[in-house]
Amino acid sequence: DSFTQQTFYNFLAFSAKDCKRFVDDLFALCHHFINSNLSQMDYVRKMHKRILLSCKDDKFISIKDLIKSIAKDEKKKVIEALKLAGLKPTDKKDHLPKDKFTFEAFYKFYREMLGGRPELEKVFNDIKGTKRNYLTLDQTVEFLNKYQRDPRLNEILFPHHNKDGTKKLIQLYEFDKSKQKIGQFTLDGFTNYLMSPDNLPTNIMTCRSIRAWTSRCPIISSTVRITHTSLGISSQDGLASRFIDSACCPGVGV
């Protein structure tokens, strides 16, 4: 559970061969580079899944255990956030029905626990201006190209964002269907995008392809090839996040 309070689990196998295979696969997952570069939304999903899997009851979630795992010193805040997210206890008063504890409900609870993000609202307001409460398609395209795209990127391999690609992002992360159709971003949709894998400082698909490529070549060969091509890995993988650093960095939860 922590560095001082650890929990140990014993696994039994029919043979040493099966046991070794299980351990090798387990550690391959634990130390996989993708697990070290997840998006903030992925971490929220992991938190939700962990709560579900740690429940002893198949039908209910103990509010007491939930408080302990989320914020044991802020009981009132957790209960209030549950109410605002529409997660009401059952007749037992100290339990939540497990079937109601969906990821969507947990995400609302998560947002209520944070109590809003004034710095995100400030960024959003600075982009949209004072005349409307959403980002237009043109404003979103400009934001992605000016502040979220590393200007050092090769324009052929990593082209600038356009309206068609940006509209697909809006349709993916904007909850308001009426806004989806006309390509407008609300604050909630904007926040969802900033927390998503599409906004990672490290492109996971690029890392996967680079890793597969370098594993087939000696290190010296890979170094020579990178030196003599336009794809400089150290300057190509990152996304510029100087405009909303606190919103993009994995160390700061949105």
PDB file of C-alpha atoms in Angstrom:
ATOM      1  CA  ASP A   1       0.000   0.000   0.000  1.00  0.00           C
ATOM      2  CA  SER A   2       2.952   2.324   0.722  1.00  0.00           C
ATOM      3  CA  PHE A   3       6.684   2.105   1.355  1.00  0.00           C
ATOM      4  CA  THR A   4       6.075   1.468   5.045  1.00  0.00           C
ATOM      5  CA  GLN A   5       2.820  -0.504   4.902  1.00  0.00           C
ATOM      6  CA  GLN A   6       3.242  -3.179   2.273  1.00  0.00           C
ATOM      7  CA  THR A   7       0.882  -5.973   1.293  1.00  0.00           C
ATOM      8  CA  PHE A   8       2.206  -9.280   0.012  1.00  0.00           C
ATOM      9  CA  TYR A   9       0.321 -11.769  -2.168  1.00  0.00           C
ATOM     10  CA  ASN A  10       1.332 -15.404  -2.640  1.00  0.00           C
ATOM     11  CA  PHE A  11       0.830 -17.038  -6.045  1.00  0.00           C
ATOM     12  CA  LEU A  12       0.997 -20.788  -6.594  1.00  0.00           C
ATOM     13  CA  ALA A  13       1.859 -22.490  -9.889  1.00  0.00           C
ATOM     14  CA  PHE A  14       1.882 -26.102 -11.021  1.00  0.00           C
ATOM     15  CA  SER A  15       5.458 -25.859 -12.263  1.00  0.00           C
ATOM     16  CA  ALA A  16       8.531 -23.650 -12.018  1.00  0.00           C
ATOM     17  CA  LYS A  17       8.238 -22.993 -15.764  1.00  0.00           C
ATOM     18  CA  ASP A  18       4.726 -21.552 -15.409  1.00  0.00           C
ATOM     19  CA  CYS A  19       5.807 -19.490 -12.429  1.00  0.00           C
ATOM     20  CA  LYS A  20       8.783 -17.993 -14.298  1.00  0.00           C
ATOM     21  CA  ARG A  21       6.609 -17.174 -17.320  1.00  0.00           C
ATOM     22  CA  PHE A  22       4.080 -15.409 -15.077  1.00  0.00           C
ATOM     23  CA  VAL A  23       6.797 -13.380 -13.329  1.00  0.00           C
ATOM     24  CA  ASP A  24       8.470 -12.417 -16.612  1.00  0.00           C
ATOM     25  CA  ASP A  25       5.168 -11.238 -18.130  1.00  0.00           C
ATOM     26  CA  LEU A  26       4.248  -9.391 -14.941  1.00  0.00           C
ATOM     27  CA  PHE A  27       7.517  -7.461 -14.780  1.00  0.00           C
ATOM     28  CA  ALA A  28       7.341  -6.735 -18.497  1.00  0.00           C
ATOM     29  CA  LEU A  29       4.085  -4.899 -17.787  1.00  0.00           C
ATOM     30  CA  CYS A  30       5.364  -3.194 -14.646  1.00  0.00           C
ATOM     31  CA  HIS A  31       8.410  -1.730 -16.382  1.00  0.00           C
ATOM     32  CA  HIS A  32       6.843  -1.108 -19.793  1.00  0.00           C
ATOM     33  CA  PHE A  33       7.634   2.346 -21.170  1.00  0.00           C
ATOM     34  CA  ILE A  34       3.965   3.018 -21.998  1.00  0.00           C
ATOM     35  CA  ASN A  35       2.999   2.609 -18.312  1.00  0.00           C
ATOM     36  CA  SER A  36       5.513   5.332 -17.465  1.00  0.00           C
ATOM     37  CA  ASN A  37       4.011   7.749 -20.017  1.00  0.00           C
ATOM     38  CA  LEU A  38       0.281   7.472 -19.486  1.00  0.00           C
ATOM     39  CA  SER A  39      -2.075  10.409 -19.843  1.00  0.00           C
ATOM     40  CA  GLN A  40      -3.852  11.917 -16.852  1.00  0.00           C
ATOM     41  CA  MET A  41      -7.130  10.386 -18.007  1.00  0.00           C
ATOM     42  CA  ASP A  42      -5.488   6.953 -18.004  1.00  0.00           C
ATOM     43  CA  TYR A  43      -4.446   7.476 -14.392  1.00  0.00           C
ATOM     44  CA  VAL A  44      -8.010   8.440 -13.479  1.00  0.00           C
ATOM     45  CA  ARG A  45      -9.216   5.219 -15.114  1.00  0.00           C
ATOM     46  CA  LYS A  46      -6.634   3.235 -13.173  1.00  0.00           C
ATOM     47  CA  MET A  47      -7.834   4.850  -9.950  1.00  0.00           C
ATOM     48  CA  HIS A  48     -11.433   3.939 -10.752  1.00  0.00           C
ATOM     49  CA  LYS A  49     -10.499   0.346 -11.612  1.00  0.00           C
ATOM     50  CA  ARG A  50      -8.432  -0.008  -8.455  1.00  0.00           C
ATOM     51  CA  ILE A  51     -11.371   1.040  -6.284  1.00  0.00           C
ATOM     52  CA  LEU A  52     -13.637  -1.498  -8.004  1.00  0.00           C
ATOM     53  CA  LEU A  53     -11.141  -4.338  -7.702  1.00  0.00           C
ATOM     54  CA  SER A  54     -10.374  -3.617  -4.053  1.00  0.00           C
ATOM     55  CA  CYS A  55     -14.045  -3.990  -3.030  1.00  0.00           C
ATOM     56  CA  LYS A  56     -14.805  -7.040  -0.915  1.00  0.00           C
ATOM     57  CA  ASP A  57     -18.502  -6.914  -1.790  1.00  0.00           C
ATOM     58  CA  ASP A  58     -19.714  -7.776  -5.298  1.00  0.00           C
ATOM     59  CA  LYS A  59     -22.669  -5.367  -5.196  1.00  0.00           C
ATOM     60  CA  PHE A  60     -21.620  -2.454  -2.977  1.00  0.00           C
ATOM     61  CA  ILE A  61     -18.682  -0.102  -2.427  1.00  0.00           C
ATOM     62  CA  SER A  62     -17.901   0.900   1.134  1.00  0.00           C
ATOM     63  CA  ILE A  63     -17.837   4.678   1.519  1.00  0.00           C
ATOM     64  CA  LYS A  64     -15.473   4.218   4.440  1.00  0.00           C
ATOM     65  CA  ASP A  65     -12.978   2.369   2.223  1.00  0.00           C
ATOM     66  CA  LEU A  66     -13.487   4.945  -0.539  1.00  0.00           C
ATOM     67  CA  ILE A  67     -12.648   7.795   1.837  1.00  0.00           C
ATOM     68  CA  LYS A  68      -9.596   5.899   3.041  1.00  0.00           C
ATOM     69  CA  SER A  69      -8.289   5.399  -0.492  1.00  0.00           C
ATOM     70  CA  ILE A  70      -9.087   8.911  -1.783  1.00  0.00           C
ATOM     71  CA  ALA A  71      -8.602  11.358   1.089  1.00  0.00           C
ATOM     72  CA  LYS A  72      -8.899   9.921   4.581  1.00  0.00           C
ATOM     73  CA  ASP A  73      -8.474  13.333   6.240  1.00  0.00           C
ATOM     74  CA  GLU A  74     -11.255  14.993   4.217  1.00  0.00           C
ATOM     75  CA  LYS A  75     -14.319  12.893   4.927  1.00  0.00           C
ATOM     76  CA  LYS A  76     -16.814  15.752   4.558  1.00  0.00           C
ATOM     77  CA  LYS A  77     -15.333  16.839   1.242  1.00  0.00           C
ATOM     78  CA  VAL A  78     -15.527  13.296  -0.178  1.00  0.00           C
ATOM     79  CA  ILE A  79     -19.164  12.852   0.899  1.00  0.00           C
ATOM     80  CA  GLU A  80     -20.120  16.244  -0.536  1.00  0.00           C
ATOM     81  CA  ALA A  81     -18.368  15.464  -3.815  1.00  0.00           C
ATOM     82  CA  LEU A  82     -20.229  12.141  -4.030  1.00  0.00           C
ATOM     83  CA  LYS A  83     -23.544  13.961  -3.617  1.00  0.00           C
ATOM     84  CA  LEU A  84     -22.673  16.549  -6.288  1.00  0.00           C
ATOM     85  CA  ALA A  85     -21.693  13.733  -8.649  1.00  0.00           C
ATOM     86  CA  GLY A  86     -25.054  12.025  -8.109  1.00  0.00           C
ATOM     87  CA  LEU A  87     -23.611   9.088  -6.169  1.00  0.00           C
ATOM     88  CA  LYS A  88     -26.003   8.660  -3.283  1.00  0.00           C
ATOM     89  CA  PRO A  89     -25.553   5.968  -0.609  1.00  0.00           C
ATOM     90  CA  THR A  90     -28.020   3.085  -0.337  1.00  0.00           C
ATOM     91  CA  ASP A  91     -30.321   2.438   2.603  1.00  0.00           C
ATOM     92  CA  LYS A  92     -27.276   1.196   4.487  1.00  0.00           C
ATOM     93  CA  LYS A  93     -26.002   4.798   4.323  1.00  0.00           C
ATOM     94  CA  ASP A  94     -22.363   3.748   4.242  1.00  0.00           C
ATOM     95  CA  HIS A  95     -22.407   1.899   0.912  1.00  0.00           C
ATOM     96  CA  LEU A  96     -22.708   2.816  -2.780  1.00  0.00           C
ATOM     97  CA  PRO A  97     -24.270   0.478  -5.363  1.00  0.00           C
ATOM     98  CA  LYS A  98     -21.436  -0.852  -7.497  1.00  0.00           C
ATOM     99  CA  ASP A  99     -23.436  -0.739 -10.743  1.00  0.00           C
ATOM    100  CA  LYS A 100     -23.912   3.031 -10.309  1.00  0.00           C
ATOM    101  CA  PHE A 101     -20.201   3.613  -9.779  1.00  0.00           C
ATOM    102  CA  THR A 102     -19.412   3.872 -13.498  1.00  0.00           C
ATOM    103  CA  PHE A 103     -16.336   5.644 -14.832  1.00  0.00           C
ATOM    104  CA  GLU A 104     -18.489   8.586 -15.955  1.00  0.00           C
ATOM    105  CA  ALA A 105     -19.876   8.957 -12.416  1.00  0.00           C
ATOM    106  CA  PHE A 106     -16.403   8.571 -10.905  1.00  0.00           C
ATOM    107  CA  TYR A 107     -15.008  11.190 -13.292  1.00  0.00           C
ATOM    108  CA  LYS A 108     -17.657  13.669 -12.120  1.00  0.00           C
ATOM    109  CA  PHE A 109     -16.731  12.828  -8.536  1.00  0.00           C
ATOM    110  CA  TYR A 110     -13.055  13.345  -9.384  1.00  0.00           C
ATOM    111  CA  ARG A 111     -13.772  16.774 -10.862  1.00  0.00           C
ATOM    112  CA  GLU A 112     -15.853  17.758  -7.819  1.00  0.00           C
ATOM    113  CA  MET A 113     -13.034  16.685  -5.514  1.00  0.00           C
ATOM    114  CA  LEU A 114     -10.653  19.012  -7.339  1.00  0.00           C
ATOM    115  CA  GLY A 115     -13.070  21.886  -6.833  1.00  0.00           C
ATOM    116  CA  GLY A 116     -12.470  23.399 -10.256  1.00  0.00           C
ATOM    117  CA  ARG A 117      -9.301  24.533 -11.999  1.00  0.00           C
ATOM    118  CA  PRO A 118      -9.112  28.355 -12.069  1.00  0.00           C
ATOM    119  CA  GLU A 119      -5.833  28.299 -14.022  1.00  0.00           C
ATOM    120  CA  LEU A 120      -7.476  26.214 -16.757  1.00  0.00           C
ATOM    121  CA  GLU A 121     -10.465  28.531 -16.827  1.00  0.00           C
ATOM    122  CA  LYS A 122      -8.100  31.487 -17.206  1.00  0.00           C
ATOM    123  CA  VAL A 123      -6.356  29.871 -20.182  1.00  0.00           C
ATOM    124  CA  PHE A 124      -9.724  28.975 -21.713  1.00  0.00           C
ATOM    125  CA  ASN A 125     -11.071  32.511 -21.207  1.00  0.00           C
ATOM    126  CA  ASP A 126      -7.925  34.101 -22.652  1.00  0.00           C
ATOM    127  CA  ILE A 127      -8.357  32.080 -25.846  1.00  0.00           C
ATOM    128  CA  LYS A 128     -12.116  32.404 -26.337  1.00  0.00           C
ATOM    129  CA  GLY A 129     -12.437  36.090 -25.439  1.00  0.00           C
ATOM    130  CA  THR A 130     -15.429  37.711 -23.751  1.00  0.00           C
ATOM    131  CA  LYS A 131     -18.115  37.328 -26.450  1.00  0.00           C
ATOM    132  CA  ARG A 132     -18.775  33.583 -26.123  1.00  0.00           C
ATOM    133  CA  ASN A 133     -18.473  30.657 -23.702  1.00  0.00           C
ATOM    134  CA  TYR A 134     -16.772  28.222 -26.089  1.00  0.00           C
ATOM    135  CA  LEU A 135     -13.782  27.930 -28.412  1.00  0.00           C
ATOM    136  CA  THR A 136     -14.476  28.155 -32.125  1.00  0.00           C
ATOM    137  CA  LEU A 137     -12.855  25.735 -34.560  1.00  0.00           C
ATOM    138  CA  ASP A 138     -10.420  28.410 -35.760  1.00  0.00           C
ATOM    139  CA  GLN A 139      -9.433  29.293 -32.186  1.00  0.00           C
ATOM    140  CA  THR A 140      -8.790  25.641 -31.356  1.00  0.00           C
ATOM    141  CA  VAL A 141      -6.653  25.131 -34.480  1.00  0.00           C
ATOM    142  CA  GLU A 142      -4.598  28.228 -33.609  1.00  0.00           C
ATOM    143  CA  PHE A 143      -4.179  27.059 -29.999  1.00  0.00           C
ATOM    144  CA  LEU A 144      -2.967  23.589 -31.072  1.00  0.00           C
ATOM    145  CA  ASN A 145      -0.482  24.926 -33.614  1.00  0.00           C
ATOM    146  CA  LYS A 146       0.801  27.883 -31.627  1.00  0.00           C
ATOM    147  CA  TYR A 147       1.025  26.463 -28.121  1.00  0.00           C
ATOM    148  CA  GLN A 148       0.720  22.660 -28.225  1.00  0.00           C
ATOM    149  CA  ARG A 149       2.896  21.834 -31.217  1.00  0.00           C
ATOM    150  CA  ASP A 150       6.687  21.906 -30.905  1.00  0.00           C
ATOM    151  CA  PRO A 151       7.912  24.333 -33.604  1.00  0.00           C
ATOM    152  CA  ARG A 152      11.055  22.207 -34.028  1.00  0.00           C
ATOM    153  CA  LEU A 153       9.043  19.330 -35.476  1.00  0.00           C
ATOM    154  CA  ASN A 154       9.562  18.339 -39.080  1.00  0.00           C
ATOM    155  CA  GLU A 155       6.552  19.734 -40.963  1.00  0.00           C
ATOM    156  CA  ILE A 156       6.411  16.766 -43.346  1.00  0.00           C
ATOM    157  CA  LEU A 157       6.537  14.061 -40.688  1.00  0.00           C
ATOM    158  CA  PHE A 158       4.510  16.100 -38.179  1.00  0.00           C
ATOM    159  CA  PRO A 159       2.215  18.419 -40.162  1.00  0.00           C
ATOM    160  CA  HIS A 160       0.379  21.318 -38.566  1.00  0.00           C
ATOM    161  CA  HIS A 161      -3.120  20.798 -37.214  1.00  0.00           C
ATOM    162  CA  ASN A 162      -5.894  21.560 -39.681  1.00  0.00           C
ATOM    163  CA  LYS A 163      -9.640  22.052 -39.361  1.00  0.00           C
ATOM    164  CA  ASP A 164     -10.590  18.479 -40.283  1.00  0.00           C
ATOM    165  CA  GLY A 165      -8.239  16.879 -37.756  1.00  0.00           C
ATOM    166  CA  THR A 166      -9.178  19.380 -35.065  1.00  0.00           C
ATOM    167  CA  LYS A 167     -12.884  18.754 -35.596  1.00  0.00           C
ATOM    168  CA  LYS A 168     -12.268  15.031 -35.024  1.00  0.00           C
ATOM    169  CA  LEU A 169     -10.579  15.864 -31.704  1.00  0.00           C
ATOM    170  CA  ILE A 170     -13.544  18.007 -30.695  1.00  0.00           C
ATOM    171  CA  GLN A 171     -15.980  15.222 -31.593  1.00  0.00           C
ATOM    172  CA  LEU A 172     -13.917  12.817 -29.505  1.00  0.00           C
ATOM    173  CA  TYR A 173     -13.603  14.876 -26.316  1.00  0.00           C
ATOM    174  CA  GLU A 174     -16.568  17.253 -26.339  1.00  0.00           C
ATOM    175  CA  PHE A 175     -19.568  15.896 -24.409  1.00  0.00           C
ATOM    176  CA  ASP A 176     -22.095  18.407 -25.775  1.00  0.00           C
ATOM    177  CA  LYS A 177     -23.351  16.831 -29.013  1.00  0.00           C
ATOM    178  CA  SER A 178     -24.665  20.131 -30.354  1.00  0.00           C
ATOM    179  CA  LYS A 179     -21.164  21.601 -30.015  1.00  0.00           C
ATOM    180  CA  GLN A 180     -19.604  18.512 -31.591  1.00  0.00           C
ATOM    181  CA  LYS A 181     -21.489  18.984 -34.846  1.00  0.00           C
ATOM    182  CA  ILE A 182     -20.339  22.562 -35.377  1.00  0.00           C
ATOM    183  CA  GLY A 183     -16.789  22.109 -34.036  1.00  0.00           C
ATOM    184  CA  GLN A 184     -16.921  24.081 -30.793  1.00  0.00           C
ATOM    185  CA  PHE A 185     -15.067  23.308 -27.544  1.00  0.00           C
ATOM    186  CA  THR A 186     -16.627  23.972 -24.128  1.00  0.00           C
ATOM    187  CA  LEU A 187     -14.471  24.183 -21.007  1.00  0.00           C
ATOM    188  CA  ASP A 188     -15.293  20.549 -20.119  1.00  0.00           C
ATOM    189  CA  GLY A 189     -14.339  19.313 -23.584  1.00  0.00           C
ATOM    190  CA  PHE A 190     -11.171  21.419 -23.537  1.00  0.00           C
ATOM    191  CA  THR A 191     -10.213  19.908 -20.164  1.00  0.00           C
ATOM    192  CA  ASN A 192     -10.929  16.390 -21.403  1.00  0.00           C
ATOM    193  CA  TYR A 193      -8.571  16.962 -24.334  1.00  0.00           C
ATOM    194  CA  LEU A 194      -5.777  18.280 -22.102  1.00  0.00           C
ATOM    195  CA  MET A 195      -6.028  15.123 -19.983  1.00  0.00           C
ATOM    196  CA  SER A 196      -6.156  12.760 -22.960  1.00  0.00           C
ATOM    197  CA  PRO A 197      -3.466  10.610 -24.648  1.00  0.00           C
ATOM    198  CA  ASP A 198      -3.658  12.977 -27.642  1.00  0.00           C
ATOM    199  CA  ASN A 199      -2.049  15.680 -25.495  1.00  0.00           C
ATOM    200  CA  LEU A 200       0.817  13.630 -24.079  1.00  0.00           C
ATOM    201  CA  PRO A 201       4.254  15.301 -24.072  1.00  0.00           C
ATOM    202  CA  THR A 202       5.553  11.977 -25.464  1.00  0.00           C
ATOM    203  CA  ASN A 203       3.827  10.410 -28.445  1.00  0.00           C
ATOM    204  CA  ILE A 204       3.213   6.798 -27.410  1.00  0.00           C
ATOM    205  CA  MET A 205       2.856   5.483 -30.970  1.00  0.00           C
ATOM    206  CA  THR A 206       6.136   7.147 -31.961  1.00  0.00           C
ATOM    207  CA  CYS A 207       7.871   5.595 -28.933  1.00  0.00           C
ATOM    208  CA  ARG A 208       6.489   2.169 -29.823  1.00  0.00           C
ATOM    209  CA  SER A 209       7.712   2.365 -33.435  1.00  0.00           C
ATOM    210  CA  ILE A 210      11.129   3.730 -32.399  1.00  0.00           C
ATOM    211  CA  ARG A 211      11.538   0.998 -29.814  1.00  0.00           C
ATOM    212  CA  ALA A 212      10.600  -1.708 -32.330  1.00  0.00           C
ATOM    213  CA  TRP A 213      13.041  -0.253 -34.847  1.00  0.00           C
ATOM    214  CA  THR A 214      16.003   0.153 -32.481  1.00  0.00           C
ATOM    215  CA  SER A 215      15.506  -3.352 -31.077  1.00  0.00           C
ATOM    216  CA  ARG A 216      16.320  -4.736 -34.541  1.00  0.00           C
ATOM    217  CA  CYS A 217      19.513  -2.682 -34.910  1.00  0.00           C
ATOM    218  CA  PRO A 218      22.675  -2.291 -32.828  1.00  0.00           C
ATOM    219  CA  ILE A 219      22.821   0.926 -30.788  1.00  0.00           C
ATOM    220  CA  ILE A 220      25.691   2.285 -32.903  1.00  0.00           C
ATOM    221  CA  SER A 221      23.688   1.624 -36.083  1.00  0.00           C
ATOM    222  CA  SER A 222      20.659   3.416 -34.669  1.00  0.00           C
ATOM    223  CA  THR A 223      22.805   6.401 -33.676  1.00  0.00           C
ATOM    224  CA  VAL A 224      24.317   6.674 -37.147  1.00  0.00           C
ATOM    225  CA  ARG A 225      20.913   6.398 -38.838  1.00  0.00           C
ATOM    226  CA  ILE A 226      19.375   9.086 -36.639  1.00  0.00           C
ATOM    227  CA  THR A 227      22.340  11.363 -37.255  1.00  0.00           C
ATOM    228  CA  HIS A 228      21.894  11.140 -41.026  1.00  0.00           C
ATOM    229  CA  THR A 229      18.134  11.589 -41.233  1.00  0.00           C
ATOM    230  CA  SER A 230      15.770  14.455 -40.613  1.00  0.00           C
ATOM    231  CA  LEU A 231      14.147  12.569 -37.709  1.00  0.00           C
ATOM    232  CA  GLY A 232      15.985  13.763 -34.605  1.00  0.00           C
ATOM    233  CA  ILE A 233      14.354  11.838 -31.778  1.00  0.00           C
ATOM    234  CA  SER A 234      15.402  14.176 -28.983  1.00  0.00           C
ATOM    235  CA  SER A 235      13.728  17.149 -30.668  1.00  0.00           C
ATOM    236  CA  GLN A 236      10.844  15.412 -32.415  1.00  0.00           C
ATOM    237  CA  ASP A 237       8.951  13.619 -29.663  1.00  0.00           C
ATOM    238  CA  GLY A 238       7.972  16.468 -27.363  1.00  0.00           C
ATOM    239  CA  LEU A 239       4.963  18.746 -27.531  1.00  0.00           C
ATOM    240  CA  ALA A 240       5.408  22.364 -26.556  1.00  0.00           C
ATOM    241  CA  SER A 241       3.534  23.059 -23.365  1.00  0.00           C
ATOM    242  CA  ARG A 242       4.894  26.404 -22.288  1.00  0.00           C
ATOM    243  CA  PHE A 243       1.482  28.080 -22.538  1.00  0.00           C
ATOM    244  CA  ILE A 244      -0.393  25.790 -20.130  1.00  0.00           C
ATOM    245  CA  ASP A 245       2.425  23.950 -18.412  1.00  0.00           C
ATOM    246  CA  SER A 246       0.381  23.134 -15.318  1.00  0.00           C
ATOM    247  CA  ALA A 247      -2.400  21.614 -17.409  1.00  0.00           C
ATOM    248  CA  CYS A 248      -0.220  19.393 -19.554  1.00  0.00           C
ATOM    249  CA  CYS A 249       2.437  17.980 -17.238  1.00  0.00           C
ATOM    250  CA  PRO A 250       1.655  14.524 -15.783  1.00  0.00           C
ATOM    251  CA  GLY A 251       2.914  15.691 -12.388  1.00  0.00           C
ATOM    252  CA  VAL A 252       0.000  18.122 -12.037  1.00  0.00           C
ATOM    253  CA  GLY A 253      -3.442  16.504 -12.001  1.00  0.00           C
ATOM    254  CA  VAL A 254      -6.103  18.257 -14.035  1.00  0.00           C
TER     255      VAL A 254
END
